[in-house]
Amino acid sequence: MPLYTAGSLKSELNDRGWRLTPQREVILHVFQNLARGKHLSAEDLYNLLQNEGEQISLSTIYRTLKLMARMGILRELELAEGHKHYEINQPYPYHHHHLICVRCNKTIEFKNDSILKTGTKTAKKEGYHLLDCQMTIHAVCPTCQRALLPI
Amino acid sequence: MPLYTAGSLKSELNDRGWRLTPQREVILHVFQNLARGKHLSAEDLYNLLQNEGEQISLSTIYRTLKLMARMGILRELELAEGHKHYEINQPYPYHHHHLICVRCNKTIEFKNDSILKTGTKTAKKEGYHLLDCQMTIHAVCPTCQRALLPI
DNA sequence: CTGCTTATTGCGAATCTTATTTAATAAGCA
DNA sequence: TGCTTATTAAATAAGATTCGCAATAAGCAG
Ligand SMILES: [Mn+2]
Ligand SMILES: [Mn+2]
Ligand SMILES: [Zn+2]
Ligand SMILES: [Zn+2]
């Protein structure tokens, strides 16, 4: 899980016969400058770029998010039903995990260094090349516990 | 994360004003008797039941899987793109986690007791009612590493 | 710097999973 | 045993993501 710059992204892409496009650079930049604790869906990213005057099609957004997740640059998160969220994939000491309320989707980030260690060790043991490891806690938040039993 | 029987499922449902139906009982039974390491998608479950002569509609399958996941009876897993997989949610010592190849979806289960401990502690600290906690490692398996660079 | 190859983009249309609507059914309970 | 209403099946809709294709432009060789 290295930290990417526009330059290192370009070389990693070119090494595989792929290309660095302005769209990819812009999207990486958005995630690199996203506030801690923020997570973007494809639609979120699309709207954010629209508001900044960047014209990147939704198709390209989807393709780029998938590509960068497969490269280990972004993390793909299941924070809500029906669509994915993304954030930059950072190593220690920024590596963190998520506690999610399954009813209202309120999300709390937490850290635990032993998880990344376990992930690294387990992947290595099986000969896998690690891209990301994440712990997800599904639970019901205090507010939703008090609400009267809707599922 | 208690272990459910048809009886305890019924009381937990009835306590909330809900009902135990034959469909729900059948679906719980399938997951309770599923071989270790097996994970079912909604479609998988539907086909499995069809082959056993059980007529349960796909709508009911989806509703039941969601309900049981929200109750903490089943775990919802992201083992492949585009659809979820489910397995029974078991406590220590059966509690386990998943290492997934993002290219071919080959999945390996592994255990690590400290994860459930961390999940329990973190949920408690925030006042959340724990349903499930899981660690997911995204990686590229040895076979896919050798394959020539398709994403 | 120039031209060529082909990866990538944007657009629209398609796909596919999951949710919803509705009438019929049946679980729980008095 | 009868009543209330949660649940079902089936058809339909919704919504996220992917795909096909023509136009564009990144990388590279000359
Ligand atoms: Mn996060
Ligand atoms: Mn499993
Ligand atoms: Zn909540
Ligand atoms: Zn693989």
GROMACS .gro file of C-alpha atoms (C1' of nucleotides) and ligand atoms in nm:
model
  366
    1MET     CA    1   0.000   0.000   0.000
    2PRO     CA    2   0.236   0.274  -0.113
    3LEU     CA    3   0.142   0.642  -0.123
    4TYR     CA    4   0.081   0.755  -0.479
    5THR     CA    5   0.177   1.078  -0.649
    6ALA     CA    6   0.077   1.173  -1.002
    7GLY     CA    7   0.427   1.066  -1.105
    8SER     CA    8   0.428   0.727  -0.940
    9LEU     CA    9   0.078   0.663  -1.071
   10LYS     CA   10   0.201   0.734  -1.422
   11SER     CA   11   0.493   0.496  -1.400
   12GLU     CA   12   0.283   0.222  -1.247
   13LEU     CA   13   0.026   0.262  -1.525
   14ASN     CA   14   0.283   0.280  -1.804
   15ASP     CA   15   0.463  -0.027  -1.672
   16ARG     CA   16   0.146  -0.220  -1.746
   17GLY     CA   17   0.093  -0.065  -2.090
   18TRP     CA   18  -0.171   0.173  -1.957
   19ARG     CA   19  -0.188   0.550  -1.971
   20LEU     CA   20  -0.208   0.839  -1.732
   21THR     CA   21  -0.495   1.060  -1.839
   22PRO     CA   22  -0.600   1.398  -1.700
   23GLN     CA   23  -0.915   1.232  -1.572
   24ARG     CA   24  -0.721   0.978  -1.370
   25GLU     CA   25  -0.492   1.244  -1.234
   26VAL     CA   26  -0.786   1.460  -1.125
   27ILE     CA   27  -0.959   1.170  -0.953
   28LEU     CA   28  -0.645   1.068  -0.765
   29HIS     CA   29  -0.604   1.429  -0.658
   30VAL     CA   30  -0.956   1.444  -0.521
   31PHE     CA   31  -0.902   1.141  -0.303
   32GLN     CA   32  -0.560   1.257  -0.188
   33ASN     CA   33  -0.711   1.582  -0.067
   34LEU     CA   34  -1.028   1.441   0.081
   35ALA     CA   35  -1.082   1.520   0.448
   36ARG     CA   36  -1.019   1.236   0.689
   37GLY     CA   37  -1.332   1.036   0.754
   38LYS     CA   38  -1.487   1.127   0.417
   39HIS     CA   39  -1.591   0.855   0.176
   40LEU     CA   40  -1.716   0.908  -0.178
   41SER     CA   41  -1.954   0.708  -0.392
   42ALA     CA   42  -1.925   0.720  -0.771
   43GLU     CA   43  -2.214   0.963  -0.779
   44ASP     CA   44  -2.063   1.172  -0.499
   45LEU     CA   45  -1.741   1.202  -0.693
   46TYR     CA   46  -1.927   1.287  -1.012
   47ASN     CA   47  -2.120   1.567  -0.843
   48LEU     CA   48  -1.815   1.696  -0.663
   49LEU     CA   49  -1.627   1.722  -0.994
   50GLN     CA   50  -1.923   1.885  -1.165
   51ASN     CA   51  -1.928   2.151  -0.896
   52GLU     CA   52  -1.557   2.212  -0.947
   53GLY     CA   53  -1.618   2.255  -1.320
   54GLU     CA   54  -1.442   1.928  -1.408
   55GLN     CA   55  -1.620   1.740  -1.683
   56ILE     CA   56  -1.560   1.370  -1.629
   57SER     CA   57  -1.825   1.125  -1.741
   58LEU     CA   58  -1.987   0.883  -1.502
   59SER     CA   59  -1.856   0.593  -1.711
   60THR     CA   60  -1.502   0.713  -1.662
   61ILE     CA   61  -1.563   0.760  -1.292
   62TYR     CA   62  -1.678   0.403  -1.256
   63ARG     CA   63  -1.394   0.267  -1.468
   64THR     CA   64  -1.135   0.467  -1.277
   65LEU     CA   65  -1.263   0.377  -0.932
   66LYS     CA   66  -1.254   0.012  -1.023
   67LEU     CA   67  -0.910   0.038  -1.175
   68MET     CA   68  -0.762   0.220  -0.878
   69ALA     CA   69  -0.918  -0.021  -0.632
   70ARG     CA   70  -0.771  -0.312  -0.827
   71MET     CA   71  -0.433  -0.140  -0.813
   72GLY     CA   72  -0.456  -0.091  -0.439
   73ILE     CA   73  -0.466   0.288  -0.466
   74LEU     CA   74  -0.823   0.317  -0.342
   75ARG     CA   75  -1.021   0.114  -0.092
   76GLU     CA   76  -1.366  -0.006  -0.185
   77LEU     CA   77  -1.599   0.016   0.113
   78GLU     CA   78  -1.947  -0.120   0.178
   79LEU     CA   79  -2.081   0.156   0.398
   80ALA     CA   80  -2.436   0.160   0.265
   81GLU     CA   81  -2.680  -0.064   0.083
   82GLY     CA   82  -2.677  -0.050  -0.292
   83HIS     CA   83  -2.360   0.136  -0.372
   84LYS     CA   84  -1.991   0.139  -0.286
   85HIS     CA   85  -1.785   0.409  -0.127
   86TYR     CA   86  -1.419   0.482  -0.184
   87GLU     CA   87  -1.133   0.640   0.003
   88ILE     CA   88  -0.757   0.659  -0.048
   89ASN     CA   89  -0.574   0.351   0.074
   90GLN     CA   90  -0.312   0.462   0.320
   91PRO     CA   91  -0.064   0.254   0.516
   92TYR     CA   92   0.031   0.284   0.880
   93PRO     CA   93  -0.022   0.514   1.068
   94TYR     CA   94  -0.329   0.629   0.872
   95HIS     CA   95  -0.467   0.282   0.815
   96HIS     CA   96  -0.805   0.247   0.981
   97HIS     CA   97  -1.132   0.054   0.993
   98HIS     CA   98  -1.507   0.110   1.011
   99LEU     CA   99  -1.790   0.059   1.256
  100ILE     CA  100  -2.122   0.092   1.072
  101CYS     CA  101  -2.481   0.114   1.188
  102VAL     CA  102  -2.675  -0.119   0.961
  103ARG     CA  103  -2.990   0.089   1.001
  104CYS     CA  104  -2.881   0.452   0.951
  105ASN     CA  105  -2.533   0.390   0.803
  106LYS     CA  106  -2.365   0.618   1.055
  107THR     CA  107  -1.998   0.528   1.032
  108ILE     CA  108  -1.720   0.559   1.288
  109GLU     CA  109  -1.356   0.507   1.199
  110PHE     CA  110  -1.122   0.334   1.437
  111LYS     CA  111  -0.763   0.219   1.437
  112ASN     CA  112  -0.607  -0.110   1.529
  113ASP     CA  113  -0.255  -0.178   1.418
  114SER     CA  114  -0.273  -0.552   1.465
  115ILE     CA  115  -0.523  -0.583   1.179
  116LEU     CA  116  -0.286  -0.461   0.911
  117LYS     CA  117  -0.021  -0.687   1.058
  118THR     CA  118  -0.255  -0.985   1.044
  119GLY     CA  119  -0.351  -0.897   0.686
  120THR     CA  120   0.007  -0.868   0.575
  121LYS     CA  121   0.105  -1.193   0.742
  122THR     CA  122  -0.196  -1.389   0.613
  123ALA     CA  123  -0.159  -1.268   0.255
  124LYS     CA  124   0.211  -1.348   0.258
  125LYS     CA  125   0.154  -1.695   0.403
  126GLU     CA  126  -0.084  -1.780   0.118
  127GLY     CA  127   0.134  -1.619  -0.150
  128TYR     CA  128  -0.122  -1.347  -0.220
  129HIS     CA  129  -0.020  -0.996  -0.320
  130LEU     CA  130  -0.190  -0.767  -0.067
  131LEU     CA  131  -0.399  -0.478  -0.194
  132ASP     CA  132  -0.605  -0.379   0.108
  133CYS     CA  133  -0.725  -0.520   0.434
  134GLN     CA  134  -1.013  -0.387   0.633
  135MET     CA  135  -1.216  -0.476   0.935
  136THR     CA  136  -1.585  -0.393   0.926
  137ILE     CA  137  -1.811  -0.398   1.228
  138HIS     CA  138  -2.182  -0.417   1.156
  139ALA     CA  139  -2.389  -0.299   1.448
  140VAL     CA  140  -2.684  -0.087   1.561
  141CYS     CA  141  -2.602   0.260   1.687
  142PRO     CA  142  -2.746   0.395   2.016
  143THR     CA  143  -2.997   0.617   1.835
  144CYS     CA  144  -3.132   0.333   1.623
  145GLN     CA  145  -3.147   0.101   1.924
  146ARG     CA  146  -3.387   0.345   2.087
  147ALA     CA  147  -3.601   0.372   1.775
  148LEU     CA  148  -3.895   0.132   1.779
  149LEU     CA  149  -3.813  -0.191   1.601
  150PRO     CA  150  -3.822  -0.114   1.225
  151ILE     CA  151  -3.615  -0.414   1.111
  152MET     CA  152  -2.396  -1.362   1.792
  153PRO     CA  153  -2.594  -1.648   1.944
  154LEU     CA  154  -2.654  -1.979   1.772
  155TYR     CA  155  -3.008  -2.000   1.640
  156THR     CA  156  -3.249  -2.289   1.639
  157ALA     CA  157  -3.592  -2.284   1.476
  158GLY     CA  158  -3.730  -2.229   1.826
  159SER     CA  159  -3.508  -1.941   1.924
  160LEU     CA  160  -3.563  -1.782   1.583
  161LYS     CA  161  -3.936  -1.798   1.644
  162SER     CA  162  -3.921  -1.632   1.982
  163GLU     CA  163  -3.686  -1.362   1.861
  164LEU     CA  164  -3.919  -1.289   1.570
  165ASN     CA  165  -4.236  -1.299   1.778
  166ASP     CA  166  -4.082  -1.070   2.040
  167ARG     CA  167  -4.064  -0.806   1.768
  168GLY     CA  168  -4.415  -0.871   1.639
  169TRP     CA  169  -4.290  -1.073   1.347
  170ARG     CA  170  -4.368  -1.427   1.241
  171LEU     CA  171  -4.188  -1.751   1.186
  172THR     CA  172  -4.283  -1.881   0.844
  173PRO     CA  173  -4.194  -2.215   0.685
  174GLN     CA  174  -3.986  -2.021   0.433
  175ARG     CA  175  -3.776  -1.860   0.704
  176GLU     CA  176  -3.732  -2.190   0.881
  177VAL     CA  177  -3.619  -2.361   0.562
  178ILE     CA  178  -3.370  -2.089   0.482
  179LEU     CA  179  -3.223  -2.094   0.832
  180HIS     CA  180  -3.194  -2.470   0.803
  181VAL     CA  181  -3.005  -2.446   0.477
  182PHE     CA  182  -2.746  -2.214   0.625
  183GLN     CA  183  -2.714  -2.417   0.943
  184ASN     CA  184  -2.633  -2.724   0.740
  185LEU     CA  185  -2.410  -2.560   0.485
  186ALA     CA  186  -2.061  -2.705   0.462
  187ARG     CA  187  -1.786  -2.497   0.619
  188GLY     CA  188  -1.633  -2.261   0.369
  189LYS     CA  189  -1.949  -2.244   0.156
  190HIS     CA  190  -2.115  -1.910   0.087
  191LEU     CA  191  -2.445  -1.860  -0.092
  192SER     CA  192  -2.575  -1.575  -0.304
  193ALA     CA  193  -2.948  -1.508  -0.327
  194GLU     CA  194  -2.951  -1.683  -0.663
  195ASP     CA  195  -2.745  -1.974  -0.529
  196LEU     CA  196  -2.994  -2.022  -0.248
  197TYR     CA  197  -3.287  -1.999  -0.485
  198ASN     CA  198  -3.142  -2.266  -0.716
  199LEU     CA  199  -3.045  -2.488  -0.426
  200LEU     CA  200  -3.401  -2.477  -0.292
  201GLN     CA  201  -3.548  -2.538  -0.638
  202ASN     CA  202  -3.335  -2.851  -0.669
  203GLU     CA  203  -3.460  -2.970  -0.331
  204GLY     CA  204  -3.817  -2.918  -0.445
  205GLU     CA  205  -3.872  -2.620  -0.214
  206GLN     CA  206  -4.071  -2.344  -0.379
  207ILE     CA  207  -3.961  -2.015  -0.230
  208SER     CA  208  -3.979  -1.705  -0.443
  209LEU     CA  209  -3.675  -1.494  -0.514
  210SER     CA  210  -3.845  -1.197  -0.347
  211THR     CA  211  -3.879  -1.392  -0.026
  212ILE     CA  212  -3.520  -1.505  -0.052
  213TYR     CA  213  -3.400  -1.146  -0.075
  214ARG     CA  214  -3.627  -1.028   0.204
  215THR     CA  215  -3.523  -1.313   0.431
  216LEU     CA  216  -3.151  -1.275   0.369
  217LYS     CA  217  -3.172  -0.907   0.449
  218LEU     CA  218  -3.383  -0.967   0.758
  219MET     CA  219  -3.154  -1.234   0.895
  220ALA     CA  220  -2.846  -1.026   0.830
  221ARG     CA  221  -3.005  -0.733   1.013
  222MET     CA  222  -3.080  -0.966   1.303
  223GLY     CA  223  -2.723  -1.091   1.317
  224ILE     CA  224  -2.818  -1.445   1.220
  225LEU     CA  225  -2.644  -1.432   0.883
  226ARG     CA  226  -2.330  -1.254   0.768
  227GLU     CA  227  -2.340  -1.052   0.451
  228LEU     CA  228  -2.016  -1.093   0.258
  229GLU     CA  229  -1.870  -0.911  -0.042
  230LEU     CA  230  -1.688  -1.197  -0.203
  231ALA     CA  231  -1.754  -1.104  -0.563
  232GLU     CA  232  -1.848  -0.805  -0.773
  233GLY     CA  233  -2.213  -0.733  -0.819
  234HIS     CA  234  -2.379  -0.955  -0.563
  235LYS     CA  235  -2.357  -1.046  -0.200
  236HIS     CA  236  -2.291  -1.381  -0.040
  237TYR     CA  237  -2.422  -1.508   0.291
  238GLU     CA  238  -2.319  -1.756   0.556
  239ILE     CA  239  -2.433  -1.835   0.906
  240ASN     CA  240  -2.290  -1.601   1.168
  241GLN     CA  241  -2.117  -1.810   1.427
  242PRO     CA  242  -1.932  -1.701   1.740
  243TYR     CA  243  -1.599  -1.826   1.870
  244PRO     CA  244  -1.453  -2.077   1.793
  245TYR     CA  245  -1.613  -2.087   1.446
  246HIS     CA  246  -1.581  -1.716   1.380
  247HIS     CA  247  -1.356  -1.654   1.083
  248HIS     CA  248  -1.252  -1.411   0.812
  249HIS     CA  249  -1.182  -1.400   0.439
  250LEU     CA  250  -0.888  -1.350   0.207
  251ILE     CA  251  -1.016  -1.280  -0.144
  252CYS     CA  252  -0.846  -1.259  -0.482
  253VAL     CA  253  -0.991  -0.949  -0.648
  254ARG     CA  254  -0.938  -1.099  -0.993
  255CYS     CA  255  -1.072  -1.456  -0.973
  256ASN     CA  256  -1.263  -1.429  -0.640
  257LYS     CA  257  -1.091  -1.733  -0.496
  258THR     CA  258  -1.157  -1.711  -0.125
  259ILE     CA  259  -0.963  -1.848   0.170
  260GLU     CA  260  -1.100  -1.847   0.521
  261PHE     CA  261  -0.877  -1.777   0.815
  262LYS     CA  262  -0.916  -1.735   1.189
  263ASN     CA  263  -0.791  -1.470   1.424
  264ASP     CA  264  -0.947  -1.447   1.766
  265SER     CA  265  -0.827  -1.095   1.835
  266ILE     CA  266  -1.056  -0.956   1.564
  267LEU     CA  267  -1.379  -1.059   1.732
  268LYS     CA  268  -1.238  -0.925   2.058
  269THR     CA  269  -1.157  -0.593   1.895
  270GLY     CA  270  -1.501  -0.580   1.736
  271THR     CA  271  -1.677  -0.651   2.063
  272LYS     CA  272  -1.471  -0.395   2.248
  273THR     CA  273  -1.506  -0.123   1.985
  274ALA     CA  274  -1.882  -0.166   1.948
  275LYS     CA  275  -1.927  -0.161   2.325
  276LYS     CA  276  -1.713   0.149   2.364
  277GLU     CA  277  -1.933   0.339   2.117
  278GLY     CA  278  -2.255   0.202   2.258
  279TYR     CA  279  -2.333   0.005   1.943
  280HIS     CA  280  -2.513  -0.329   1.952
  281LEU     CA  281  -2.282  -0.571   1.769
  282LEU     CA  282  -2.425  -0.781   1.487
  283ASP     CA  283  -2.116  -0.902   1.304
  284CYS     CA  284  -1.756  -0.815   1.261
  285GLN     CA  285  -1.538  -0.931   0.978
  286MET     CA  286  -1.195  -0.874   0.840
  287THR     CA  287  -1.156  -0.882   0.464
  288ILE     CA  288  -0.824  -0.901   0.285
  289HIS     CA  289  -0.827  -0.800  -0.081
  290ALA     CA  290  -0.533  -0.937  -0.270
  291VAL     CA  291  -0.416  -1.110  -0.588
  292CYS     CA  292  -0.371  -1.486  -0.568
  293PRO     CA  293  -0.055  -1.659  -0.694
  294THR     CA  294  -0.229  -1.784  -1.009
  295CYS     CA  295  -0.358  -1.441  -1.104
  296GLN     CA  296  -0.021  -1.283  -1.032
  297ARG     CA  297   0.133  -1.506  -1.296
  298ALA     CA  298  -0.138  -1.427  -1.550
  299LEU     CA  299  -0.047  -1.143  -1.783
  300LEU     CA  300  -0.174  -0.806  -1.662
  301PRO     CA  301  -0.553  -0.804  -1.725
  302ILE     CA  302  -0.638  -0.533  -1.473
  303DC     C1'  303   0.879   1.710  -3.347
  304DT     C1'  304   0.566   1.398  -3.617
  305DG     C1'  305   0.289   1.024  -3.714
  306DC     C1'  306   0.111   0.573  -3.574
  307DT     C1'  307  -0.093   0.248  -3.265
  308DT     C1'  308  -0.420   0.161  -2.949
  309DA     C1'  309  -0.577   0.267  -2.467
  310DT     C1'  310  -0.918   0.565  -2.305
  311DT     C1'  311  -1.305   0.864  -2.314
  312DG     C1'  312  -1.807   1.005  -2.343
  313DC     C1'  313  -2.244   0.881  -2.466
  314DG     C1'  314  -2.636   0.598  -2.491
  315DA     C1'  315  -2.823   0.166  -2.425
  316DA     C1'  316  -2.813  -0.267  -2.185
  317DT     C1'  317  -2.762  -0.562  -1.787
  318DC     C1'  318  -2.832  -0.735  -1.358
  319DT     C1'  319  -2.920  -0.729  -0.874
  320DT     C1'  320  -3.234  -0.584  -0.545
  321DA     C1'  321  -3.661  -0.335  -0.403
  322DT     C1'  322  -4.149  -0.244  -0.443
  323DT     C1'  323  -4.634  -0.300  -0.531
  324DT     C1'  324  -5.048  -0.567  -0.479
  325DA     C1'  325  -5.371  -0.922  -0.398
  326DA     C1'  326  -5.386  -1.360  -0.172
  327DT     C1'  327  -5.240  -1.630   0.214
  328DA     C1'  328  -5.155  -1.778   0.670
  329DA     C1'  329  -4.913  -1.691   1.149
  330DG     C1'  330  -5.013  -1.546   1.597
  331DC     C1'  331  -5.334  -1.457   1.933
  332DA     C1'  332  -5.761  -1.374   2.200
  333DT     C1'  333  -6.233  -2.068   1.583
  334DG     C1'  334  -6.214  -1.620   1.393
  335DC     C1'  335  -5.973  -1.181   1.343
  336DT     C1'  336  -5.582  -0.892   1.251
  337DT     C1'  337  -5.208  -0.808   0.990
  338DA     C1'  338  -4.733  -0.981   0.868
  339DT     C1'  339  -4.575  -1.236   0.489
  340DT     C1'  340  -4.580  -1.444   0.052
  341DA     C1'  341  -4.558  -1.492  -0.481
  342DA     C1'  342  -4.553  -1.269  -0.897
  343DA     C1'  343  -4.498  -0.902  -1.179
  344DT     C1'  344  -4.298  -0.467  -1.225
  345DA     C1'  345  -3.978  -0.100  -1.114
  346DA     C1'  346  -3.570   0.098  -0.955
  347DG     C1'  347  -3.100   0.189  -0.937
  348DA     C1'  348  -2.614   0.092  -0.978
  349DT     C1'  349  -2.279  -0.059  -1.281
  350DT     C1'  350  -2.125  -0.224  -1.732
  351DC     C1'  351  -2.092  -0.244  -2.231
  352DG     C1'  352  -2.060  -0.115  -2.731
  353DC     C1'  353  -1.892   0.205  -3.025
  354DA     C1'  354  -1.707   0.604  -3.254
  355DA     C1'  355  -1.406   0.984  -3.142
  356DT     C1'  356  -1.001   1.126  -2.899
  357DA     C1'  357  -0.544   1.151  -2.731
  358DA     C1'  358  -0.135   0.915  -2.459
  359DG     C1'  359   0.279   0.691  -2.532
  360DC     C1'  360   0.627   0.573  -2.826
  361DA     C1'  361   0.929   0.502  -3.229
  362DG     C1'  362   1.146   0.720  -3.593
  363MN      MN  363  -1.250   0.556   0.619
  364MN      MN  364  -1.687  -1.789   0.540
  365ZN      ZN  365  -2.811   0.404   1.346
  366ZN      ZN  366  -0.695  -1.508  -0.845
   0.00000   0.00000   0.00000
